Short mmCIF file of C-alpha atoms and ligand atoms in Angstrom, two decimals:
data_model
loop_
_atom_site.label_atom_id
_atom_site.label_comp_id
_atom_site.label_asym_id
_atom_site.label_seq_id
_atom_site.Cartn_x
_atom_site.Cartn_y
_atom_site.Cartn_z
CA MET N 30 26.40 -9.93 1.93
CA ASN N 31 24.16 -7.42 0.23
CA HIS N 32 23.65 -5.77 -3.12
CA PHE N 33 24.23 -2.12 -2.18
CA GLU N 34 27.52 -1.09 -3.79
CA TYR N 35 29.24 1.89 -5.34
CA ARG N 36 29.47 1.85 -9.09
CA GLY N 37 31.23 4.72 -10.78
CA GLY N 38 31.24 6.50 -7.42
CA ILE N 39 27.45 6.30 -6.96
CA LEU N 40 25.67 3.98 -4.53
CA HIS N 41 23.51 1.45 -6.34
CA ALA N 42 20.89 -1.03 -5.24
CA GLU N 43 21.62 -3.93 -7.58
CA ASP N 44 21.69 -2.22 -11.01
CA VAL N 45 19.72 0.86 -10.03
CA ALA N 46 21.42 4.12 -9.04
CA ILE N 47 20.02 5.45 -5.77
CA PRO N 48 19.83 9.05 -7.08
CA ASP N 49 17.54 7.83 -9.88
CA ILE N 50 15.09 6.47 -7.31
CA ALA N 51 15.37 9.68 -5.29
CA ALA N 52 14.58 11.73 -8.39
CA SER N 53 11.52 9.60 -9.04
CA VAL N 54 10.01 9.16 -5.56
CA GLY N 55 11.56 11.98 -3.51
CA THR N 56 13.21 11.55 -0.12
CA PRO N 57 13.26 9.98 2.35
CA PHE N 58 12.48 6.44 1.17
CA TYR N 59 13.23 2.86 2.08
CA CYS N 60 14.88 0.79 -0.62
CA TYR N 61 14.96 -3.02 -0.57
CA SER N 62 16.97 -5.39 -2.75
CA THR N 63 15.28 -8.49 -4.14
CA ALA N 64 18.60 -10.22 -4.79
CA THR N 65 19.64 -9.73 -1.17
CA LEU N 66 16.31 -10.97 0.20
CA VAL N 67 16.48 -14.07 -1.97
CA ARG N 68 20.12 -14.69 -1.14
CA HIS N 69 19.51 -14.49 2.61
CA ALA N 70 16.55 -16.86 2.43
CA ARG N 71 18.55 -19.36 0.38
CA VAL N 72 21.63 -19.20 2.62
CA PHE N 73 19.42 -19.96 5.60
CA ILE N 74 17.53 -22.79 3.92
CA ASP N 75 20.77 -24.28 2.55
CA ALA N 76 22.33 -24.25 6.02
CA PHE N 77 19.70 -26.78 7.11
CA LYS N 78 20.10 -29.21 4.23
CA GLY N 79 19.86 -32.69 5.72
CA GLN N 80 17.80 -31.55 8.71
CA LYS N 81 14.00 -31.51 8.69
CA ALA N 82 13.68 -27.75 8.85
CA ARG N 83 11.41 -25.03 7.52
CA LEU N 84 11.69 -21.26 7.41
CA CYS N 85 8.70 -19.30 8.71
CA TYR N 86 9.75 -15.70 8.06
CA SER N 87 8.95 -13.42 10.99
CA ILE N 88 6.72 -10.88 9.29
CA LYS N 89 7.10 -8.26 11.98
CA ALA N 90 10.66 -7.48 10.83
CA ASN N 91 9.38 -6.14 7.52
CA SER N 92 5.79 -6.72 6.58
CA ASN N 93 5.61 -5.01 3.19
CA LEU N 94 3.55 -7.30 0.96
CA ALA N 95 6.12 -7.17 -1.83
CA VAL N 96 8.87 -8.26 0.58
CA VAL N 97 6.73 -11.06 1.99
CA ALA N 98 5.72 -12.13 -1.53
CA THR N 99 9.38 -12.26 -2.55
CA LEU N 100 10.11 -14.62 0.34
CA ALA N 101 6.94 -16.63 -0.25
CA ARG N 102 8.22 -17.33 -3.78
CA GLU N 103 11.33 -18.82 -2.15
CA GLY N 104 9.05 -21.21 -0.30
CA ALA N 105 9.07 -19.42 3.05
CA GLY N 106 6.19 -19.77 5.45
CA ALA N 107 5.38 -17.10 8.02
CA ASP N 108 5.56 -16.40 11.72
CA VAL N 109 2.87 -13.85 12.58
CA VAL N 110 2.08 -12.01 15.80
CA SER N 111 -1.28 -10.43 14.94
CA GLU N 112 -4.32 -10.89 12.74
CA GLY N 113 -3.01 -8.11 10.54
CA GLU N 114 0.22 -9.98 9.90
CA LEU N 115 -1.72 -13.19 9.32
CA ARG N 116 -3.80 -11.39 6.71
CA ARG N 117 -0.60 -10.15 5.05
CA ALA N 118 0.78 -13.67 4.84
CA LEU N 119 -2.45 -15.00 3.36
CA ALA N 120 -2.72 -12.04 0.98
CA VAL N 121 0.51 -12.99 -0.78
CA GLY N 122 -0.49 -16.63 -1.00
CA ILE N 123 1.44 -18.20 1.87
CA PRO N 124 -0.59 -21.35 2.58
CA ALA N 125 -2.19 -21.50 6.04
CA GLY N 126 -0.30 -24.76 6.53
CA LYS N 127 2.96 -22.82 6.61
CA ILE N 128 1.88 -20.20 9.14
CA VAL N 129 2.63 -20.18 12.87
CA PHE N 130 1.05 -17.67 15.24
CA SER N 131 3.19 -16.30 18.10
CA GLY N 132 2.57 -13.51 20.61
CA VAL N 133 1.57 -13.02 24.25
CA GLY N 134 -1.72 -11.25 23.64
CA LYS N 135 -3.69 -13.03 20.94
CA THR N 136 -7.30 -11.87 21.30
CA GLY N 137 -10.34 -14.11 20.96
CA ALA N 138 -11.14 -12.52 17.60
CA GLU N 139 -7.61 -13.16 16.35
CA ILE N 140 -7.62 -16.76 17.52
CA ALA N 141 -11.02 -17.38 15.92
CA PHE N 142 -9.83 -15.91 12.63
CA ALA N 143 -6.64 -17.99 12.72
CA LEU N 144 -8.61 -21.17 13.47
CA GLU N 145 -10.99 -20.52 10.60
CA THR N 146 -8.14 -20.00 8.16
CA GLY N 147 -6.56 -23.26 9.36
CA ILE N 148 -3.10 -22.03 10.36
CA ASP N 149 -0.54 -24.67 11.13
CA GLN N 150 0.39 -23.92 14.71
CA PHE N 151 -0.36 -21.68 17.67
CA ASN N 152 2.63 -20.90 19.85
CA VAL N 153 0.89 -20.59 23.19
CA GLU N 154 2.31 -18.18 25.74
CA SER N 155 -0.01 -18.52 28.76
CA GLU N 156 -2.57 -20.81 30.34
CA PRO N 157 -5.52 -18.43 29.82
CA GLU N 158 -4.57 -18.35 26.13
CA LEU N 159 -4.57 -22.14 26.08
CA ASP N 160 -8.07 -22.19 27.60
CA LEU N 161 -9.35 -19.65 25.11
CA ILE N 162 -7.94 -21.54 22.12
CA SER N 163 -9.52 -24.73 23.47
CA GLU N 164 -12.89 -23.05 23.89
CA LEU N 165 -12.89 -21.40 20.46
CA ALA N 166 -11.58 -24.47 18.64
CA SER N 167 -13.98 -26.93 20.23
CA ALA N 168 -16.94 -24.59 19.64
CA ARG N 169 -16.08 -24.84 15.94
CA GLY N 170 -15.46 -28.56 15.97
CA LEU N 171 -11.80 -27.89 15.20
CA GLU N 172 -8.54 -29.00 16.71
CA ALA N 173 -5.81 -26.40 17.16
CA ARG N 174 -2.25 -27.62 16.76
CA ILE N 175 -0.27 -26.07 19.56
CA ALA N 176 3.25 -25.71 20.85
CA ILE N 177 3.92 -24.18 24.25
CA ARG N 178 6.41 -21.34 24.11
CA VAL N 179 8.71 -22.00 27.01
CA ASN N 180 10.72 -19.29 28.69
CA PRO N 181 14.08 -20.98 29.31
CA ASP N 182 15.42 -18.22 31.60
CA VAL N 183 18.54 -17.70 29.52
CA ASP N 184 20.29 -14.37 29.07
CA ALA N 185 20.43 -13.70 25.33
CA LYS N 186 23.21 -11.10 25.82
CA THR N 187 21.52 -8.61 23.56
CA HIS N 188 19.92 -5.18 24.09
CA GLU N 189 17.50 -5.36 27.03
CA LYS N 190 14.55 -4.22 24.90
CA ILE N 191 14.92 -7.22 22.57
CA ALA N 192 15.77 -9.93 25.11
CA THR N 193 12.78 -12.22 25.57
CA GLY N 194 14.06 -15.37 27.25
CA LYS N 195 14.71 -14.29 30.84
CA ALA N 196 12.30 -15.23 33.61
CA GLU N 197 11.41 -11.54 34.11
CA ASN N 198 10.33 -11.10 30.48
CA LYS N 199 6.64 -11.35 29.62
CA PHE N 200 7.19 -14.06 27.01
CA GLY N 201 6.43 -17.75 27.23
CA ILE N 202 5.71 -20.05 30.15
CA SER N 203 8.43 -20.83 32.65
CA TRP N 204 10.26 -23.94 31.53
CA LYS N 205 9.94 -25.23 35.08
CA ARG N 206 6.16 -25.27 34.79
CA ALA N 207 6.06 -26.63 31.25
CA PRO N 208 5.34 -30.30 32.13
CA GLU N 209 2.34 -29.28 34.24
CA VAL N 210 0.99 -26.99 31.51
CA TYR N 211 1.42 -29.69 28.86
CA ALA N 212 -0.49 -32.10 31.09
CA ARG N 213 -3.27 -29.56 31.28
CA ALA N 214 -3.21 -29.01 27.53
CA ALA N 215 -3.44 -32.74 26.92
CA ALA N 216 -6.74 -32.82 28.80
CA LEU N 217 -8.31 -29.90 26.92
CA LYS N 218 -10.81 -30.30 24.11
CA GLY N 219 -9.92 -28.84 20.74
CA ILE N 220 -6.20 -28.90 21.46
CA ARG N 221 -3.62 -31.09 19.81
CA ILE N 222 -0.12 -30.85 21.21
CA VAL N 223 2.43 -31.04 18.43
CA GLY N 224 5.55 -29.39 19.76
CA ILE N 225 7.49 -26.96 21.83
CA ASP N 226 8.61 -23.42 21.02
CA VAL N 227 11.29 -21.02 22.20
CA HIS N 228 12.50 -17.56 21.12
CA ILE N 229 14.99 -15.86 23.41
CA GLY N 230 15.55 -12.56 21.70
CA SER N 231 16.80 -10.67 18.70
CA GLN N 232 20.18 -9.60 17.31
CA LEU N 233 22.07 -12.38 19.08
CA THR N 234 25.70 -12.32 18.02
CA ASP N 235 26.86 -15.31 20.05
CA LEU N 236 25.70 -18.90 19.71
CA ALA N 237 26.16 -19.76 23.39
CA PRO N 238 22.81 -18.39 24.66
CA PHE N 239 20.99 -20.11 21.79
CA GLU N 240 22.72 -23.38 22.60
CA ALA N 241 21.90 -23.09 26.31
CA ALA N 242 18.24 -22.47 25.49
CA PHE N 243 18.03 -25.20 22.85
CA ARG N 244 19.61 -27.78 25.16
CA ARG N 245 17.08 -26.88 27.81
CA VAL N 246 14.34 -27.40 25.22
CA ALA N 247 15.86 -30.74 24.19
CA ASP N 248 15.84 -31.92 27.80
CA MET N 249 12.26 -30.78 28.08
CA VAL N 250 11.27 -32.76 24.97
CA ALA N 251 12.70 -35.89 26.58
CA THR N 252 10.79 -35.19 29.81
CA LEU N 253 7.54 -34.52 27.97
CA ARG N 254 7.85 -37.61 25.84
CA ALA N 255 8.44 -39.68 28.97
CA GLN N 256 5.14 -38.27 30.21
CA GLY N 257 3.39 -39.44 27.08
CA ARG N 258 3.25 -36.18 25.13
CA ASP N 259 3.57 -36.53 21.40
CA ILE N 260 6.25 -33.95 20.63
CA THR N 261 7.21 -34.09 16.96
CA ARG N 262 8.07 -30.46 16.31
CA ILE N 263 10.45 -27.93 17.77
CA ASP N 264 10.12 -24.24 16.88
CA LEU N 265 13.43 -22.56 17.68
CA GLY N 266 12.29 -19.00 16.94
CA GLY N 267 14.45 -16.38 15.28
CA GLY N 268 17.02 -14.00 16.65
CA LEU N 269 20.25 -14.63 14.78
CA GLY N 270 22.00 -11.28 14.49
CA ILE N 271 23.36 -9.44 11.48
CA PRO N 272 26.47 -7.28 10.98
CA TYR N 273 25.60 -3.62 11.45
CA ARG N 274 29.19 -2.34 11.42
CA GLY N 275 30.49 -3.85 8.21
CA ASP N 276 33.12 -6.50 8.79
CA ASN N 277 33.91 -5.47 12.36
CA ASP N 278 31.17 -7.42 14.08
CA VAL N 279 30.31 -10.48 12.06
CA PRO N 280 27.81 -12.70 13.90
CA PRO N 281 27.89 -16.48 13.39
CA HIS N 282 27.07 -17.66 9.87
CA PRO N 283 23.80 -19.61 9.44
CA ASP N 284 25.97 -22.68 8.75
CA GLU N 285 27.49 -22.46 12.24
CA TYR N 286 24.06 -21.84 13.70
CA ALA N 287 22.68 -24.91 11.89
CA ALA N 288 25.56 -27.07 13.14
CA MET N 289 24.86 -25.93 16.70
CA VAL N 290 21.14 -26.73 16.25
CA LYS N 291 22.04 -30.22 15.12
CA ARG N 292 24.26 -30.70 18.18
CA ALA N 293 21.56 -29.45 20.54
CA VAL N 294 18.39 -31.06 19.22
CA GLY N 295 19.36 -33.29 16.27
CA HIS N 296 19.05 -36.52 18.25
CA LEU N 297 15.34 -35.92 18.86
CA ASP N 298 14.31 -36.42 15.24
CA CYS N 299 11.83 -33.55 15.35
CA GLU N 300 10.63 -31.31 12.54
CA LEU N 301 12.24 -27.92 13.09
CA THR N 302 10.71 -24.51 12.49
CA PHE N 303 12.78 -21.33 12.37
CA GLU N 304 11.42 -17.81 12.52
CA PRO N 305 14.21 -15.54 11.31
CA GLY N 306 13.26 -11.94 10.60
CA ARG N 307 16.19 -9.55 10.85
CA LEU N 308 18.60 -12.06 9.32
CA ILE N 309 16.55 -12.18 6.14
CA VAL N 310 15.63 -8.51 5.67
CA GLY N 311 17.99 -6.41 7.81
CA ASN N 312 20.80 -5.95 5.34
CA ALA N 313 18.42 -6.10 2.38
CA GLY N 314 17.19 -2.57 3.03
CA ILE N 315 18.46 0.98 3.35
CA LEU N 316 16.86 4.28 4.25
CA VAL N 317 17.79 7.07 1.86
CA SER N 318 17.64 10.63 3.09
CA ARG N 319 18.69 14.07 1.92
CA VAL N 320 20.68 16.60 3.90
CA ILE N 321 18.56 19.66 4.67
CA TYR N 322 21.08 21.73 6.61
CA GLU N 323 24.51 21.55 8.09
CA LYS N 324 24.53 23.38 11.40
CA THR N 325 27.45 24.11 13.65
CA GLY N 326 26.71 24.14 17.36
CA ASP N 327 29.04 25.19 20.18
CA ASN N 328 30.71 21.81 20.29
CA ARG N 329 28.85 19.76 17.70
CA ASN N 330 28.33 19.60 13.98
CA PHE N 331 24.77 18.68 13.20
CA LEU N 332 23.78 17.17 9.92
CA ILE N 333 20.05 17.79 9.72
CA VAL N 334 18.47 15.34 7.30
CA ASP N 335 14.93 14.71 6.09
CA ALA N 336 14.61 11.24 7.69
CA ALA N 337 13.92 11.11 11.41
CA MET N 338 13.15 8.94 14.42
CA ASN N 339 9.58 8.47 13.23
CA ASP N 340 10.96 6.79 10.10
CA LEU N 341 13.68 4.74 11.83
CA ILE N 342 13.40 4.56 15.61
CA ARG N 343 16.12 1.96 16.17
CA PRO N 344 18.93 4.38 17.12
CA THR N 345 16.93 6.04 19.87
CA LEU N 346 14.94 2.96 20.97
CA TYR N 347 17.73 0.38 20.99
CA ASP N 348 20.89 2.52 20.90
CA ALA N 349 21.36 0.88 17.52
CA PHE N 350 24.29 1.64 15.26
CA HIS N 351 23.55 2.09 11.57
CA GLU N 352 26.36 2.69 9.14
CA ILE N 353 25.81 5.89 7.15
CA ARG N 354 27.19 6.32 3.64
CA ALA N 355 27.29 9.27 1.28
CA VAL N 356 25.38 8.19 -1.83
CA ALA N 357 27.94 9.98 -4.01
CA GLU N 358 31.19 8.36 -2.92
CA PRO N 359 33.48 11.14 -1.78
CA ALA N 360 36.90 11.22 -3.40
CA GLU N 361 39.30 12.86 -0.96
CA ALA N 362 36.71 14.89 0.96
CA ALA N 363 37.50 16.25 4.39
CA ARG N 364 36.12 14.18 7.26
CA VAL N 365 33.78 15.78 9.76
CA THR N 366 32.30 14.38 12.97
CA TYR N 367 28.53 14.81 12.87
CA ASP N 368 25.45 14.17 14.90
CA VAL N 369 23.05 13.08 12.17
CA VAL N 370 19.61 14.23 13.26
CA GLY N 371 16.10 14.60 11.85
CA PRO N 372 13.55 17.42 11.93
CA VAL N 373 11.40 15.91 14.70
CA CYS N 374 11.06 17.98 17.84
CA GLU N 375 12.63 15.48 20.24
CA THR N 376 16.17 15.29 21.56
CA GLY N 377 15.89 11.54 20.94
CA ASP N 378 15.55 12.23 17.24
CA PHE N 379 18.90 11.13 15.88
CA LEU N 380 20.20 8.56 13.42
CA ALA N 381 23.84 8.68 14.52
CA LYS N 382 25.88 10.55 17.10
CA GLY N 383 29.51 11.63 16.90
CA ARG N 384 29.89 9.90 13.55
CA GLU N 385 32.86 10.68 11.34
CA LEU N 386 31.63 11.11 7.79
CA PRO N 387 32.86 12.82 4.63
CA GLU N 388 31.92 16.46 4.64
CA LEU N 389 28.36 16.76 3.41
CA LYS N 390 26.27 19.71 2.37
CA SER N 391 22.66 20.64 1.88
CA GLY N 392 21.09 18.58 -0.91
CA ASP N 393 23.48 15.61 -0.62
CA LEU N 394 21.96 12.14 -0.34
CA ILE N 395 22.91 9.73 2.42
CA ALA N 396 22.08 6.05 2.91
CA ILE N 397 21.38 4.65 6.35
CA MET N 398 22.44 1.05 5.93
CA SER N 399 20.98 -2.18 7.35
CA ALA N 400 17.56 -0.61 7.76
CA GLY N 401 15.48 -3.38 6.21
CA ALA N 402 14.42 -4.90 9.53
CA TYR N 403 12.40 -3.06 12.18
CA GLY N 404 12.59 0.13 10.12
CA ALA N 405 9.51 0.90 8.05
CA VAL N 406 7.36 -1.37 10.23
CA GLN N 407 8.00 0.79 13.27
CA ALA N 408 7.48 4.10 11.47
CA SER N 409 4.90 6.56 12.69
CA THR N 410 3.47 9.83 11.48
CA TYR N 411 4.68 11.75 14.53
CA ASN N 412 4.95 15.47 13.79
CA THR N 413 2.47 14.74 10.95
CA ARG N 414 5.26 13.44 8.80
CA PRO N 415 4.01 11.23 5.97
CA LEU N 416 5.01 7.56 6.25
CA VAL N 417 8.13 6.98 4.20
CA PRO N 418 7.55 5.22 0.87
CA GLU N 419 9.10 1.84 0.21
CA VAL N 420 10.79 0.85 -3.03
CA LEU N 421 11.74 -2.66 -4.14
CA VAL N 422 14.62 -3.06 -6.59
CA ASN N 423 14.86 -6.12 -8.80
CA GLY N 424 17.90 -6.13 -11.07
CA ALA N 425 17.73 -3.03 -13.24
CA THR N 426 14.14 -2.18 -12.33
CA PHE N 427 12.41 -0.78 -9.30
CA ALA N 428 8.86 -0.35 -8.12
CA VAL N 429 7.24 1.69 -5.39
CA VAL N 430 5.76 -0.95 -3.09
CA ARG N 431 4.20 1.52 -0.69
CA ALA N 432 3.52 5.04 -1.80
CA ARG N 433 4.06 8.18 0.22
CA PRO N 434 0.61 9.36 1.32
CA SER N 435 -0.45 12.88 0.39
CA TYR N 436 -1.19 15.42 3.10
CA ASP N 437 -4.84 15.30 2.07
CA GLU N 438 -4.92 11.57 2.71
CA ILE N 439 -3.32 12.05 6.10
CA LEU N 440 -5.67 14.83 7.20
CA LYS N 441 -8.73 12.94 5.94
CA GLN N 442 -8.09 10.20 8.50
CA ASP N 443 -9.24 12.54 11.25
CA MET N 444 -12.86 13.59 11.49
CA ILE N 445 -14.40 16.74 12.91
CA PRO N 446 -17.48 15.79 14.99
CA ALA N 447 -20.74 17.60 14.31
CA TRP N 448 -20.49 19.79 17.41
CA LEU N 449 -17.24 21.27 16.22
CA GLN N 450 -18.35 22.05 12.72
CA THR N 451 -18.87 25.68 11.83
CA ASP N 452 -19.43 27.59 8.64
CA LYS N 453 -15.68 27.75 8.40
CA THR N 454 -15.07 23.97 8.67
CA PRO N 455 -13.67 23.01 5.30
CA SER N 456 -15.96 20.56 3.53
CA ARG N 457 -14.25 17.36 2.54
C1 LIG Y 27 10.56 -10.99 16.66
C2 LIG Y 27 10.38 -12.44 16.66
C3 LIG Y 27 11.10 -13.23 15.75
C4 LIG Y 27 12.11 -12.67 14.78
O1 LIG Y 27 13.25 -12.20 15.42
P1 LIG Y 27 14.52 -11.77 14.55
O2 LIG Y 27 15.49 -11.31 15.54
O3 LIG Y 27 14.07 -10.68 13.64
O4 LIG Y 27 14.97 -12.97 13.81
C5 LIG Y 27 10.86 -14.59 15.73
N1 LIG Y 27 9.96 -15.16 16.59
C6 LIG Y 27 9.27 -14.43 17.48
C7 LIG Y 27 8.30 -15.10 18.37
C8 LIG Y 27 9.45 -13.05 17.55
O5 LIG Y 27 8.76 -12.33 18.44
#
C-alpha cells in the first residue's frame, strides 16, 4: 500500500499534486511519502507483536537523513554498512544501542569509530575482521558485541546481483565452519559473542528460501549452545520483497513472514533483529521525470525523458521492472509501446523497454513508481548530470530534503593543479 494516487486525474503524493512539486523544484526529482514510510514501518513492527523483535532499518536502501529521521521517530534502529551510514544514523538521533554494523569490508578506522560510539553489534563476516575487532576493542579496554554472519548456502531465488546467501557469494562465513569460528571468537580478548546473523539476499518473493536459511540458523544456535556459546540474539537480516508490478506479483505479507519466523526460530527464545530496507522505503518513493522528446526509430518508439540510468540504475543493473505512470491520468488516450530512455550516452540507459503507455508528448510528466529503495542512493553524476533532488511529502506539505546542486558546485569539486594553471584558467 502506498500514498501515490490520482485525484481529479492528477497523480498526488498524499495531498500534494506532483505537478506542483515539479513546478517548484524542476525535474527530475525523487518524491517520498511520509505516510507510506510510517505505514510500512508500523506494519512490520505490528507483525512481530508477541515476539521479541526489533527493526533495524537498512540504511543503504535509502539513506536520506529525512527518511531515516522519519523512521527513527517510529522507533527504528539502524543496520549500517559503512562509517558514513553510521554517521547518518547517529546524526538523526538513533541511539548507538540500536545500531548494528554489517558488511564484508569494515576498515580498521570504521571499526574504531563504531567501537567509540558504542554501537550495539558487529555482524562479523570473516576471521581477519574478527581479529581486527578484537585488537581494536581490547586496545581501548572495550568489549565488542558480535554476531557471526553465517552463509547458509541457500539459493534466495532472486536476481543474481542481489543474492548473498550462496556459498559462492562473498558474504558471511560458511555455516559449516561456524562452530570453529565461534570457538575462536570465544577465546579472543575484547569480543563478546551475543548472537548469530544471516542475510540471504534482497527482493525475495517466496518464503521458502528464508525458511530454509532460518532453520539452518536455528540448528546452528542449538549446536553452538551445546558448545557453551551464549547465543541470545538472532539477526535475520532483511530481504523481504515488494510488489513492483501492482497487484500481479504480491510477495508474502509481513504477517506471513513473521509467522514463518516464529515457526523456524521461535522455540529458541532469542531476541530477534530484522534489517528490512526495500520493504520499508521501496514503495514509499517515486522518481518524477519530464518527457524531452518522442522519437520514432525504425522499429521502436523512444520516449526520451530527463531522468536516466545515473538517477535510477535498477533497470539496467538488475533488469528491474518499474511501473511507469503518466502524472496527468490519460482519459481515452491512444496506447503506444515505448522504450523509455534517458539522455545518457549508454545503450544501457533505459528505464523501461517495450512498455505500453498512454501516448505521451514533450513536456508531459511521468512517474517511475517504487523507486524509493536503491534509487537515489545509487545515483551518480555520470555525464556531469546533477544529482537528482529529493523531496519529502507529509500530508499537504512538502520539503526539499536534498537540493539539486548547481553546476558551479559540481565543477568546484574538481581542482586544477598548479602546473595546469594558465592566465586563462578561470579563478574560482
Ligand atoms: C542490503 C541489506 C539489507 C536490506 O535488504 P533489503 O532487501 O533492502 O531488505 C539488510 N541486511 C544486510 C546485511 C544488507 O546487506
